[in-house]
XYZ file of C-alpha atoms in Angstrom:
705
model
C 23.141 19.457 7.658
C 25.335 19.920 4.576
C 27.682 16.990 4.135
C 31.116 17.199 2.595
C 31.480 15.320 -0.659
C 34.009 12.497 -0.925
C 37.479 13.457 -2.076
C 38.016 12.942 -5.826
C 40.944 10.697 -6.625
C 43.436 12.118 -9.137
C 45.963 9.294 -9.185
C 46.589 8.385 -12.809
C 50.338 8.500 -13.230
C 50.563 4.727 -13.396
C 48.029 4.643 -16.237
C 49.959 7.314 -18.125
C 53.227 5.416 -17.655
C 51.618 2.216 -18.828
C 50.108 3.868 -21.923
C 53.545 5.194 -22.850
C 55.485 2.030 -22.053
C 53.149 -0.290 -23.989
C 52.599 1.994 -26.994
C 53.715 0.920 -30.455
C 54.385 4.551 -31.212
C 54.679 7.592 -28.881
C 54.076 11.070 -30.303
C 54.546 14.229 -28.266
C 52.177 17.058 -29.163
C 52.942 20.666 -28.339
C 50.297 23.202 -27.338
C 49.467 26.502 -28.925
C 50.300 25.182 -32.394
C 47.339 25.487 -34.729
C 46.168 22.124 -35.996
C 48.889 20.154 -34.161
C 46.472 17.898 -32.313
C 44.240 17.342 -35.324
C 47.272 16.400 -37.426
C 48.605 14.026 -34.793
C 45.248 12.257 -34.619
C 45.018 11.942 -38.419
C 48.498 10.498 -38.681
C 48.285 8.157 -35.685
C 48.693 4.473 -36.442
C 47.087 1.715 -34.331
C 48.767 1.500 -30.945
C 49.887 5.134 -30.910
C 49.978 7.143 -27.684
C 49.772 10.913 -28.027
C 51.414 12.696 -25.086
C 50.078 16.228 -24.740
C 52.386 18.708 -23.111
C 50.980 21.211 -20.641
C 48.969 23.956 -22.265
C 45.886 24.559 -24.391
C 44.930 22.874 -27.621
C 42.318 25.053 -29.310
C 40.054 23.444 -31.856
C 38.463 25.433 -34.671
C 36.226 22.508 -35.635
C 35.029 19.251 -34.144
C 37.782 16.677 -33.604
C 36.390 13.449 -35.079
C 37.972 10.236 -33.775
C 37.754 6.859 -35.449
C 41.182 5.524 -34.557
C 41.918 2.025 -33.423
C 43.873 1.703 -30.233
C 44.686 5.384 -29.757
C 45.656 6.862 -26.384
C 45.736 10.584 -25.603
C 47.415 11.272 -22.278
C 49.043 14.040 -20.261
C 50.736 14.492 -16.934
C 49.025 16.262 -14.078
C 50.542 19.447 -12.730
C 49.778 20.378 -9.129
C 46.758 18.072 -9.013
C 44.975 19.326 -12.135
C 44.913 18.506 -15.813
C 47.651 20.569 -17.420
C 46.671 19.714 -21.003
C 43.389 21.290 -22.085
C 41.555 20.691 -25.345
C 39.423 23.780 -25.735
C 36.861 25.147 -28.138
C 34.054 27.678 -28.177
C 30.520 27.844 -29.413
C 31.616 30.613 -31.786
C 34.318 28.524 -33.453
C 32.491 25.198 -33.360
C 29.096 26.594 -34.317
C 27.366 24.543 -31.595
C 28.940 21.282 -32.772
C 30.763 19.004 -30.312
C 34.346 19.505 -29.238
C 35.165 15.819 -29.785
C 33.006 13.305 -31.625
C 33.391 9.548 -31.961
C 31.376 7.866 -34.730
C 33.244 4.703 -35.649
C 32.227 1.384 -34.167
C 35.867 0.276 -34.482
C 37.352 3.091 -32.416
C 39.245 2.056 -29.298
C 40.346 5.124 -27.416
C 41.957 6.033 -24.106
C 42.095 9.507 -22.593
C 43.964 10.265 -19.375
C 44.484 13.558 -17.573
C 42.880 15.551 -20.383
C 40.664 18.547 -19.800
C 37.909 19.199 -22.310
C 36.625 22.754 -22.138
C 33.803 24.140 -24.236
C 34.017 27.877 -23.676
C 30.904 29.968 -23.217
C 29.412 32.551 -20.872
C 28.435 31.429 -17.421
C 25.057 29.646 -17.621
C 21.897 31.097 -16.127
C 19.712 28.959 -13.917
C 16.662 30.128 -15.866
C 18.121 29.784 -19.371
C 16.576 27.139 -21.627
C 18.639 24.037 -22.248
C 20.771 24.099 -25.352
C 20.508 21.599 -28.194
C 22.163 18.196 -28.111
C 24.997 19.474 -30.328
C 26.811 21.544 -27.686
C 29.003 19.046 -25.850
C 32.601 18.373 -24.917
C 32.312 14.765 -26.082
C 29.720 13.012 -28.239
C 29.885 9.280 -28.838
C 27.513 7.469 -31.169
C 29.131 4.140 -31.826
C 32.483 2.859 -30.689
C 34.129 -0.315 -29.679
C 35.950 0.893 -26.621
C 36.467 4.266 -24.957
C 38.005 4.803 -21.556
C 38.476 8.189 -20.007
C 40.551 8.281 -16.834
C 40.920 11.336 -14.656
C 39.637 13.732 -17.309
C 37.788 16.998 -16.783
C 34.769 18.325 -18.682
C 33.407 21.872 -18.712
C 30.603 22.924 -21.056
C 28.376 25.817 -19.924
C 24.933 25.602 -21.522
C 25.839 22.227 -23.015
C 26.699 18.669 -22.068
C 29.934 17.408 -20.703
C 29.499 14.023 -22.371
C 26.653 13.096 -24.704
C 26.374 9.327 -25.133
C 24.335 8.056 -28.059
C 23.783 4.982 -30.170
C 25.137 1.787 -28.617
C 28.227 3.366 -27.123
C 29.628 1.874 -23.945
C 32.368 4.213 -22.707
C 34.049 4.042 -19.319
C 34.505 7.203 -17.255
C 36.856 6.611 -14.323
C 37.611 9.348 -11.778
C 36.457 12.049 -14.195
C 35.274 15.504 -13.210
C 32.322 17.315 -14.841
C 31.550 20.892 -13.906
C 29.600 23.928 -15.099
C 27.563 22.087 -17.711
C 23.887 22.171 -18.483
C 23.925 18.366 -18.195
C 27.092 16.744 -16.927
C 26.581 13.375 -18.636
C 23.689 12.609 -20.964
C 23.118 8.861 -21.370
C 20.838 8.378 -24.348
C 19.660 5.928 -27.010
C 20.971 2.422 -26.226
C 24.242 3.503 -24.653
C 25.596 1.501 -21.728
C 28.370 3.476 -20.043
C 30.241 2.790 -16.854
C 30.885 5.774 -14.624
C 33.071 5.021 -11.624
C 34.223 7.444 -8.946
C 33.396 10.543 -10.969
C 32.333 13.955 -9.681
C 29.627 15.982 -11.426
C 28.658 19.376 -10.044
C 27.334 22.854 -10.772
C 25.083 21.767 -13.651
C 22.151 24.013 -14.497
C 19.854 21.135 -15.467
C 21.103 17.820 -14.088
C 24.378 16.155 -13.257
C 23.447 12.920 -15.042
C 20.516 12.384 -17.368
C 19.574 8.899 -18.608
C 17.026 8.608 -21.402
C 16.030 6.454 -24.351
C 16.770 2.746 -23.926
C 20.017 3.379 -22.112
C 21.424 1.134 -19.447
C 24.908 0.946 -17.948
C 26.062 1.599 -14.408
C 26.954 4.761 -12.514
C 28.732 3.970 -9.261
C 30.698 5.580 -6.452
C 30.182 9.037 -7.917
C 29.571 12.404 -6.312
C 26.745 14.617 -7.590
C 25.950 18.045 -6.229
C 24.692 21.500 -7.159
C 22.375 20.342 -9.901
C 19.504 22.462 -11.186
C 16.357 20.410 -11.721
C 17.981 17.310 -10.237
C 21.326 15.669 -9.682
C 20.108 12.493 -11.420
C 17.360 12.629 -14.015
C 16.004 9.633 -15.973
C 13.282 9.126 -18.554
C 12.472 7.095 -21.637
C 12.764 3.411 -20.801
C 16.232 3.733 -19.324
C 17.451 0.856 -17.158
C 20.597 2.550 -15.898
C 21.862 1.449 -12.488
C 23.008 4.058 -9.971
C 25.073 2.355 -7.276
C 26.652 3.759 -4.110
C 26.650 7.372 -5.231
C 26.710 10.443 -2.990
C 24.197 13.183 -3.816
C 24.680 16.499 -2.068
C 23.182 19.958 -2.371
C 20.926 20.703 -5.322
C 18.325 23.337 -6.088
C 15.823 20.701 -7.210
C 15.490 16.996 -6.493
C 18.182 14.495 -5.703
C 16.732 12.048 -8.254
C 13.963 12.857 -10.748
C 12.411 10.023 -12.777
C 9.783 10.176 -15.494
C 8.282 8.592 -18.583
C 8.647 4.785 -18.426
C 12.104 4.627 -16.912
C 13.196 1.479 -15.060
C 16.361 2.744 -13.385
C 17.894 1.017 -10.380
C 18.902 3.112 -7.371
C 21.049 1.015 -5.044
C 22.898 2.103 -1.889
C 23.000 5.799 -2.743
C 23.147 8.598 -0.176
C 20.902 11.551 -0.925
C 21.868 14.194 1.594
C 22.444 17.919 1.737
C 19.914 20.521 0.633
C 17.322 19.401 -1.908
C 13.561 19.554 -2.377
C 12.494 15.937 -2.889
C 15.036 13.185 -2.486
C 13.577 10.787 -5.083
C 10.736 11.977 -7.305
C 9.082 9.667 -9.836
C 6.162 10.496 -12.095
C 4.355 9.550 -15.276
C 4.847 5.773 -15.586
C 8.311 5.439 -14.057
C 9.028 2.062 -12.459
C 12.276 2.424 -10.497
C 13.873 -0.105 -8.202
C 15.250 1.700 -5.157
C 17.010 -0.327 -2.486
C 19.403 0.309 0.375
C 19.418 4.081 -0.179
C 19.602 6.796 2.471
C 17.457 9.876 1.841
C 17.812 12.516 4.528
C 16.897 16.117 5.210
C 14.611 16.824 2.253
C 13.007 20.267 2.336
C 10.025 18.618 0.626
C 9.569 14.866 0.826
C 12.127 12.098 0.861
C 10.314 10.078 -1.814
C 7.470 11.412 -3.995
C 5.516 9.287 -6.477
C 2.770 10.719 -8.680
C 0.841 10.177 -11.922
C 0.985 6.420 -12.622
C 4.455 5.802 -11.229
C 5.178 2.567 -9.429
C 8.367 0.721 -8.673
C 9.949 -1.258 -5.877
C 11.396 0.423 -2.776
C 13.230 -1.958 -0.456
C 15.389 -1.434 2.640
C 15.766 2.317 2.243
C 16.187 4.820 5.065
C 14.117 7.970 4.635
C 14.354 10.496 7.444
C 14.237 14.124 8.433
C 11.942 15.395 5.658
C 10.217 18.742 6.168
C 7.008 17.381 4.650
C 6.034 13.728 4.329
C 8.972 11.352 4.273
C 7.124 9.395 1.551
C 4.350 10.935 -0.549
C 2.264 8.880 -2.996
C -0.549 10.513 -4.975
C -2.650 10.435 -8.123
C -2.705 6.829 -9.380
C 0.818 5.872 -8.283
C 1.076 2.208 -7.295
C 4.456 1.309 -5.709
C 5.739 -1.547 -3.568
C 7.521 -0.643 -0.309
C 9.146 -3.270 1.905
C 11.619 -3.144 4.772
C 12.152 0.616 4.724
C 12.806 2.760 7.794
C 10.784 5.965 7.470
C 11.463 8.189 10.427
C 11.913 11.557 12.104
C 10.034 13.631 9.532
C 8.564 17.014 10.389
C 5.329 15.888 8.719
C 3.882 12.408 8.363
C 5.861 9.292 7.597
C 3.850 8.125 4.559
C 1.081 10.161 2.891
C -1.243 8.686 0.248
C -3.546 10.998 -1.701
C -5.986 10.844 -4.594
C -6.327 7.358 -6.055
C -2.948 6.152 -4.901
C -2.444 2.458 -4.317
C 0.461 0.182 -3.626
C 1.674 -2.422 -1.166
C 3.545 -1.354 1.980
C 4.868 -4.190 4.091
C 7.366 -4.735 6.880
C 8.370 -1.074 7.025
C 9.249 0.799 10.210
C 7.541 4.171 10.446
C 8.875 5.933 13.497
C 9.040 9.244 15.343
C 7.403 11.475 12.740
C 5.934 14.770 13.944
C 2.499 14.123 12.453
C 0.891 10.791 11.560
C 2.887 7.681 10.860
C 0.686 7.009 7.811
C -1.850 9.499 6.437
C -4.383 8.333 3.833
C -6.707 10.778 2.051
C -8.950 10.314 -0.952
C -10.011 7.221 -2.846
C -6.909 5.317 -1.849
C -6.813 1.543 -2.302
C -3.586 0.282 -0.802
C -2.369 -2.628 1.338
C -0.422 -2.069 4.559
C 0.864 -5.386 5.900
C 3.263 -6.171 8.719
C 4.538 -2.638 9.353
C 5.702 -1.235 12.674
C 4.215 2.215 13.236
C 5.498 3.673 16.482
C 6.288 6.820 18.463
C 4.728 9.249 15.992
C 3.471 12.558 17.394
C 0.106 12.319 15.663
C -1.962 9.263 14.782
C -0.307 5.994 13.956
C -2.529 5.706 10.864
C -4.883 8.520 9.891
C -7.396 7.529 7.216
C -10.164 9.689 5.787
C -12.071 10.836 2.697
C -13.465 7.660 1.105
C -10.251 5.658 1.460
C -10.670 1.886 1.361
C -7.205 0.595 2.206
C -6.485 -2.808 3.735
C -4.544 -2.645 6.990
C -3.393 -6.001 8.305
C -0.852 -7.563 10.648
C 0.730 -4.237 11.638
C 2.084 -3.259 15.042
C 0.819 0.226 15.885
C 2.176 1.344 19.221
C 3.064 4.290 21.428
C 1.732 7.025 19.150
C 0.767 10.349 20.747
C -2.789 10.362 19.387
C -4.826 7.366 18.289
C -3.222 4.282 16.860
C -5.717 4.220 13.976
C -8.132 7.070 13.174
C -10.759 6.532 10.459
C -13.117 9.322 9.376
C -15.053 11.024 6.570
C -16.584 8.027 4.778
C -13.421 5.920 4.798
C -14.135 2.168 4.548
C -10.974 0.212 5.365
C -10.498 -3.457 6.026
C -8.497 -3.772 9.242
C -7.387 -7.280 10.211
C -4.923 -8.891 12.579
C -3.228 -5.722 13.837
C -1.855 -5.006 17.289
C -2.672 -1.485 18.490
C -1.170 -0.757 21.879
C 0.028 1.861 24.327
C -1.143 4.890 22.344
C -1.583 7.953 24.528
C -5.015 8.880 23.211
C -7.035 6.008 21.784
C -6.283 2.755 20.066
C -8.937 2.966 17.346
C -11.199 5.915 16.458
C -14.063 5.848 13.950
C -15.924 9.104 13.307
C -17.754 11.245 10.762
C -19.495 8.497 8.774
C -16.509 6.156 8.768
C -17.238 2.489 8.195
C -15.184 -0.563 7.359
C -14.490 -4.010 8.756
C -12.265 -4.557 11.797
C -11.546 -8.203 12.497
C -9.120 -10.120 14.682
C -7.199 -7.125 16.008
C -5.603 -6.903 19.445
C -6.146 -3.456 20.961
C -4.495 -3.138 24.355
C -3.207 -0.646 26.866
C -4.342 2.549 25.140
C -5.910 5.455 27.026
C -9.259 4.446 25.536
C -8.972 1.357 23.412
C -11.798 2.040 20.929
C -13.839 5.199 20.255
C -16.794 4.909 17.850
C -18.160 8.398 17.214
C -20.316 10.697 15.082
C -22.327 8.578 12.655
C -19.653 5.933 12.244
C -20.930 2.557 11.079
C -18.042 0.125 11.266
C -18.294 -3.609 11.905
C -15.943 -4.880 14.619
C -15.626 -8.643 14.941
C -13.442 -11.052 16.923
C -11.133 -8.386 18.329
C -9.383 -8.489 21.701
C -9.815 -5.225 23.608
C -8.094 -5.136 26.963
C -6.286 -3.118 29.602
C -7.499 0.298 28.469
C -6.417 2.970 30.915
C -9.543 5.074 30.389
C -12.026 2.522 29.126
C -12.462 -0.325 26.685
C -14.948 0.631 23.974
C -16.920 3.896 23.827
C -19.833 4.463 21.444
C -20.732 8.143 21.225
C -22.599 10.507 18.948
C -24.981 8.821 16.532
C -22.796 5.856 15.685
C -24.561 2.753 14.375
C -21.507 0.521 14.487
C -21.771 -3.243 14.972
C -19.698 -4.896 17.688
C -19.798 -8.683 17.488
C -17.929 -11.649 18.999
C -15.205 -9.543 20.618
C -13.336 -10.174 23.855
C -13.293 -7.063 26.075
C -11.423 -7.548 29.340
C -9.676 -5.759 32.183
C -10.336 -2.202 31.055
C -10.502 0.640 33.567
C -13.859 2.369 33.983
C -16.364 0.647 31.706
C -15.465 -2.214 29.417
C -18.111 -0.882 26.989
C -19.851 2.498 27.232
C -22.661 3.643 24.941
C -23.343 7.377 25.219
C -25.226 10.311 23.713
C -27.389 9.150 20.802
C -25.392 6.093 19.892
C -27.391 3.252 18.353
C -25.053 0.279 18.043
C -25.575 -3.430 17.627
C -23.577 -5.242 20.298
C -23.904 -9.014 20.244
C -22.173 -12.246 21.220
C -19.278 -10.497 22.976
C -17.486 -11.479 26.171
C -17.106 -8.518 28.541
C -15.055 -9.666 31.479
C -13.111 -8.615 34.570
C -13.339 -4.855 34.077
C -12.221 -2.505 36.831
C -15.475 -0.552 36.591
C -18.789 -1.538 34.985
C -19.159 -4.041 32.214
C -21.604 -2.218 29.944
C -22.765 1.382 30.416
C -25.669 2.790 28.371
C -26.641 6.380 29.048
C -27.498 9.737 27.499
C -30.057 9.151 24.744
C -28.418 5.948 23.584
C -30.408 3.100 22.102
C -29.150 -0.013 20.340
C -29.489 -3.779 20.339
C -27.541 -5.938 22.798
C -27.876 -9.673 22.250
C -26.123 -12.778 23.424
C -23.342 -11.043 25.339
C -21.655 -12.500 28.414
C -20.912 -9.797 30.982
C -19.092 -11.155 34.004
C -16.621 -10.449 36.762
C -16.770 -6.644 36.898
C -15.865 -4.609 39.947
C -19.122 -2.619 39.805
C -22.427 -3.271 38.053
C -22.402 -5.632 35.107
C -24.766 -3.398 33.108
C -25.658 0.209 33.898
C -28.514 1.919 32.039
C -29.138 5.601 32.787
C -29.966 9.007 31.391
C -32.757 8.878 28.828
C -31.418 5.811 27.103
C -33.691 3.186 25.615
C -31.721 0.026 24.776
C -32.901 -3.456 23.838
C -31.091 -6.155 25.837
C -31.966 -9.708 24.830
C -30.531 -13.085 25.848
C -27.471 -11.709 27.606
C -25.760 -13.283 30.602
C -24.712 -10.996 33.463
C -22.907 -12.690 36.303
C -20.407 -12.274 39.116
C -20.615 -8.480 39.226
C -19.162 -6.720 42.262
C -22.441 -4.809 42.675
C -25.793 -5.276 40.941
C -26.174 -7.234 37.728
C -28.235 -4.643 35.838
C -28.869 -1.129 37.182
C -31.583 0.955 35.494
C -32.068 4.522 36.695
C -32.648 8.179 35.822
C -35.268 8.314 33.029
C -34.069 5.243 31.213
C -36.445 2.939 29.396
C -35.766 0.024 27.098
C -36.514 -3.687 26.854
C -34.762 -6.349 28.896
C -35.892 -9.754 27.683
C -34.632 -13.274 28.218
C -31.460 -12.338 30.070
C -29.800 -14.546 32.669
C -28.391 -12.950 35.832
C -26.341 -15.032 38.218
C -23.998 -14.679 41.174
C -23.994 -10.884 41.230
C -23.058 -9.458 44.609
C -26.078 -7.196 44.986
C -29.419 -7.177 43.153
C -29.925 -8.891 39.837
C -32.013 -5.923 38.634
C -31.847 -2.614 40.479
C -34.462 -0.256 39.054
C -34.757 3.240 40.471
C -35.207 6.932 39.723
C -37.808 7.703 37.058
C -36.843 4.750 34.896
C -39.561 2.850 33.003
C -38.090 -0.356 31.580
C -39.852 -3.377 30.170
C -38.406 -6.420 31.932
C -39.695 -9.767 30.637
C -38.848 -13.440 30.951
C -35.475 -12.916 32.613
C -33.934 -15.568 34.849
C -32.261 -14.673 38.137
C -30.069 -17.315 39.823
C -28.482 -15.501 42.700
C -27.689 -18.142 45.279
C -28.591 -16.072 48.314
C -28.045 -12.587 46.865
C -30.730 -10.088 45.907
C -33.273 -10.603 43.142
C -35.224 -7.726 41.562
C -35.112 -4.484 43.535
C -37.296 -1.511 42.726
C -36.303 1.826 44.217
C -38.258 5.027 44.717
C -40.429 6.180 41.813
C -39.414 3.182 39.680
C -41.945 2.373 36.982
C -42.075 0.134 33.945
C -43.444 -3.323 33.191
C -42.220 -6.591 34.702
C -43.600 -9.814 33.266
C -42.893 -13.499 33.916
C -39.436 -13.102 35.395
C -37.978 -16.149 37.144
C -36.156 -15.491 40.415
C -34.478 -18.550 41.919
C -32.395 -18.941 45.042
C -32.414 -15.282 46.038
C -32.547 -14.275 49.697
C -34.748 -11.303 48.938
C -36.402 -12.025 45.633
C -38.091 -8.620 45.468
C -37.361 -5.417 47.356
C -39.725 -2.534 46.886
C -39.137 1.168 47.537
C -41.484 4.098 48.026
C -43.817 5.488 45.374
C -43.124 2.628 43.008
C -45.248 2.819 39.844
C -44.114 -0.421 38.267
C -46.621 -2.667 36.520
C -46.070 -6.333 37.226
C -47.975 -8.994 35.347
C -48.217 -12.745 35.742
C -49.678 -15.632 33.807
C -50.772 -18.062 36.578
C -53.516 -17.940 39.218
C -52.553 -16.124 42.412
C -52.070 -17.911 45.728
C -54.222 -17.324 48.775
C -51.612 -14.982 50.295
C -51.439 -12.940 47.126
C -55.195 -12.648 46.973
C -55.359 -11.543 50.603
C -52.743 -8.899 49.882
C -54.708 -7.748 46.847
C -57.796 -7.351 48.981
C -55.850 -5.376 51.610
C -54.401 -2.861 49.151
C -56.196 -2.525 45.850
C -54.635 0.768 44.792
C -52.014 0.338 42.071
C -51.521 -3.280 43.073
C -50.464 -5.850 40.516
C -49.220 -9.346 41.161
C -46.108 -11.106 39.966
C -45.691 -14.831 40.036
C -42.359 -16.185 41.161
C -42.369 -19.716 39.826
C -39.010 -20.431 41.377
C -40.204 -19.866 44.944
C -43.852 -20.825 44.347
C -45.117 -17.683 46.056
C -46.574 -14.304 45.156
C -45.371 -10.827 46.017
C -47.097 -7.541 45.534
C -46.102 -4.063 44.469
C -48.294 -1.179 45.593
C -48.365 2.437 46.614
C -49.600 1.948 50.195
C -46.986 -0.468 51.452
C -47.144 0.896 55.000
C -50.429 -0.943 55.536
C -48.826 -4.235 54.514
C -46.835 -6.478 56.770
C -43.727 -6.782 54.683
C -42.158 -9.574 56.681
C -45.154 -11.802 55.885
C -44.342 -11.573 52.191
C -40.514 -11.380 52.350
C -40.348 -7.765 51.158
C -38.087 -4.979 52.334
C -37.767 -1.256 51.668
C -35.037 -0.243 49.264
C -33.056 2.667 50.651
C -30.011 2.480 48.360
C -29.169 0.337 45.393
C -25.539 -0.463 44.724
C -23.808 -0.292 41.338
């Protein structure tokens, strides 16, 4: 939305009255008299006030001022400057209208219009030389211009050079190439001025200039309303920047300007653009409605950006690329039609305690070989990902709150290798964390809660996830899918719907020393063609089976504890294989091991402590190898189904009952020793000829879990 500019104050009658009343000498100058003004200036003694009557004062050559304590004033007529000092490029031969060289000059202008006549400027015309200007100052002691007007098509309204330090108060600059050029070591003060309709820029600060520009209105610039280069340290304070064809602020070279409490509104491309090696300080600004980006940094630009509001950009609200390396803190970056912050190329920087909200794409998008730090930000309610990282990026993401984003909280892909520590990722409508397409990185000490799926590890990802809390996922806790080889170690995974951890397709993870607890479905699901190593995990308190192994999976489960499951401890079915060694199963509601279908696991040296519940149950067609498993305190230590092909081995001599059973059914009979109950059971293909009750065996019709 186009904003109206602030009203320009024209009240200067008091200053005119004071200049007249305090003057040592008052001289009235009449217009339209050739050479009258030049003569009055030459003859003026210190303390003189020249009062210009309404009309035009045409100069045939540059008016050079070196007077001490000279005032040139006029009365306003119907709100405008009635006295106009005018010249043309033809008469002045591209030299300035007024020039101040003396370091002893002390001058005061009030209600004077300076007009450098020329044809209307073209937006595509090249900038004219430094010489064409209404006013040029190189060195002076004191110059104040109050309520004056400057017009200089294809030139500069005021060209400040040397060590000049003029004051422009309530002045109006219009139809210039550059409204005010602040160069060399000049240190002006501009207060409550209006600069507009300039083909290049409203204000340009270069060289080693400084000074302060405050409470001004800038609009309808060409390249930019404010442009700075060199090593300028000019401060721009509380200005209003409206419509412009280019950027609101454009910074280059090694400029160090300060942008404080400005409003950059209206129609513009980029609100603040800094390149080369610019190092601005931008604080408390509002940048809104950019047709490009609110803030763009490129080349090797840096700077400090604190407590700004950047919103409503058509592209990224903040774009950082190339080798730019800024510092952003406490900014609100919101409501953009693209992403909130985009980093490209080899961009770096530190981004902390910012709020990145309600953008139509990602909150933060990171592409390329980016090395940046994101610390303590709030990234919420974005339509895409909270943070989207890809293409070899290696940023550090720590202590952020990433919540309520439409897609994943954090998506990492395409060889990115971030370090992600201490973040809270919650209530995202898709997933909390996604790794895919060869993504890696370290993920430590994060809290990932209440997302649709808390963690998705996909497609050749190889991240290392350690000491995270993963809980209350609406569609699952952690899912490994594709050919991921990620490592999942020492995490707490609790109260997730469906499975706490699911390993699918051809995933091949390392999952060790985790606590999987109190899930609303199964604790650990391994299916498809998944493999992987599972060591030292505690899986307890799940509504269904603690561990489910199905499909054609072939995992290696070693030294895990599975207890207090609402169904079986470990279910192995379909065509699953794998090794199950040294695990402890306790207090599960149904069987400790339920093996069925065409599964062929290797089950060795496991301990079952079931306190009256089932032990190891083998369903129809179950096969595999079972060796030296300890079953204690189980009501039915072994239950055997039809057509079981399992191979059971033992290391001690069989009892008399076991030997008698071996003699009765020698086909596919192997013995298993149960040291806990000091008895032997058999597994065979002709169980109908065996009295099952004599050996405590029962037929398995259905296995829970």
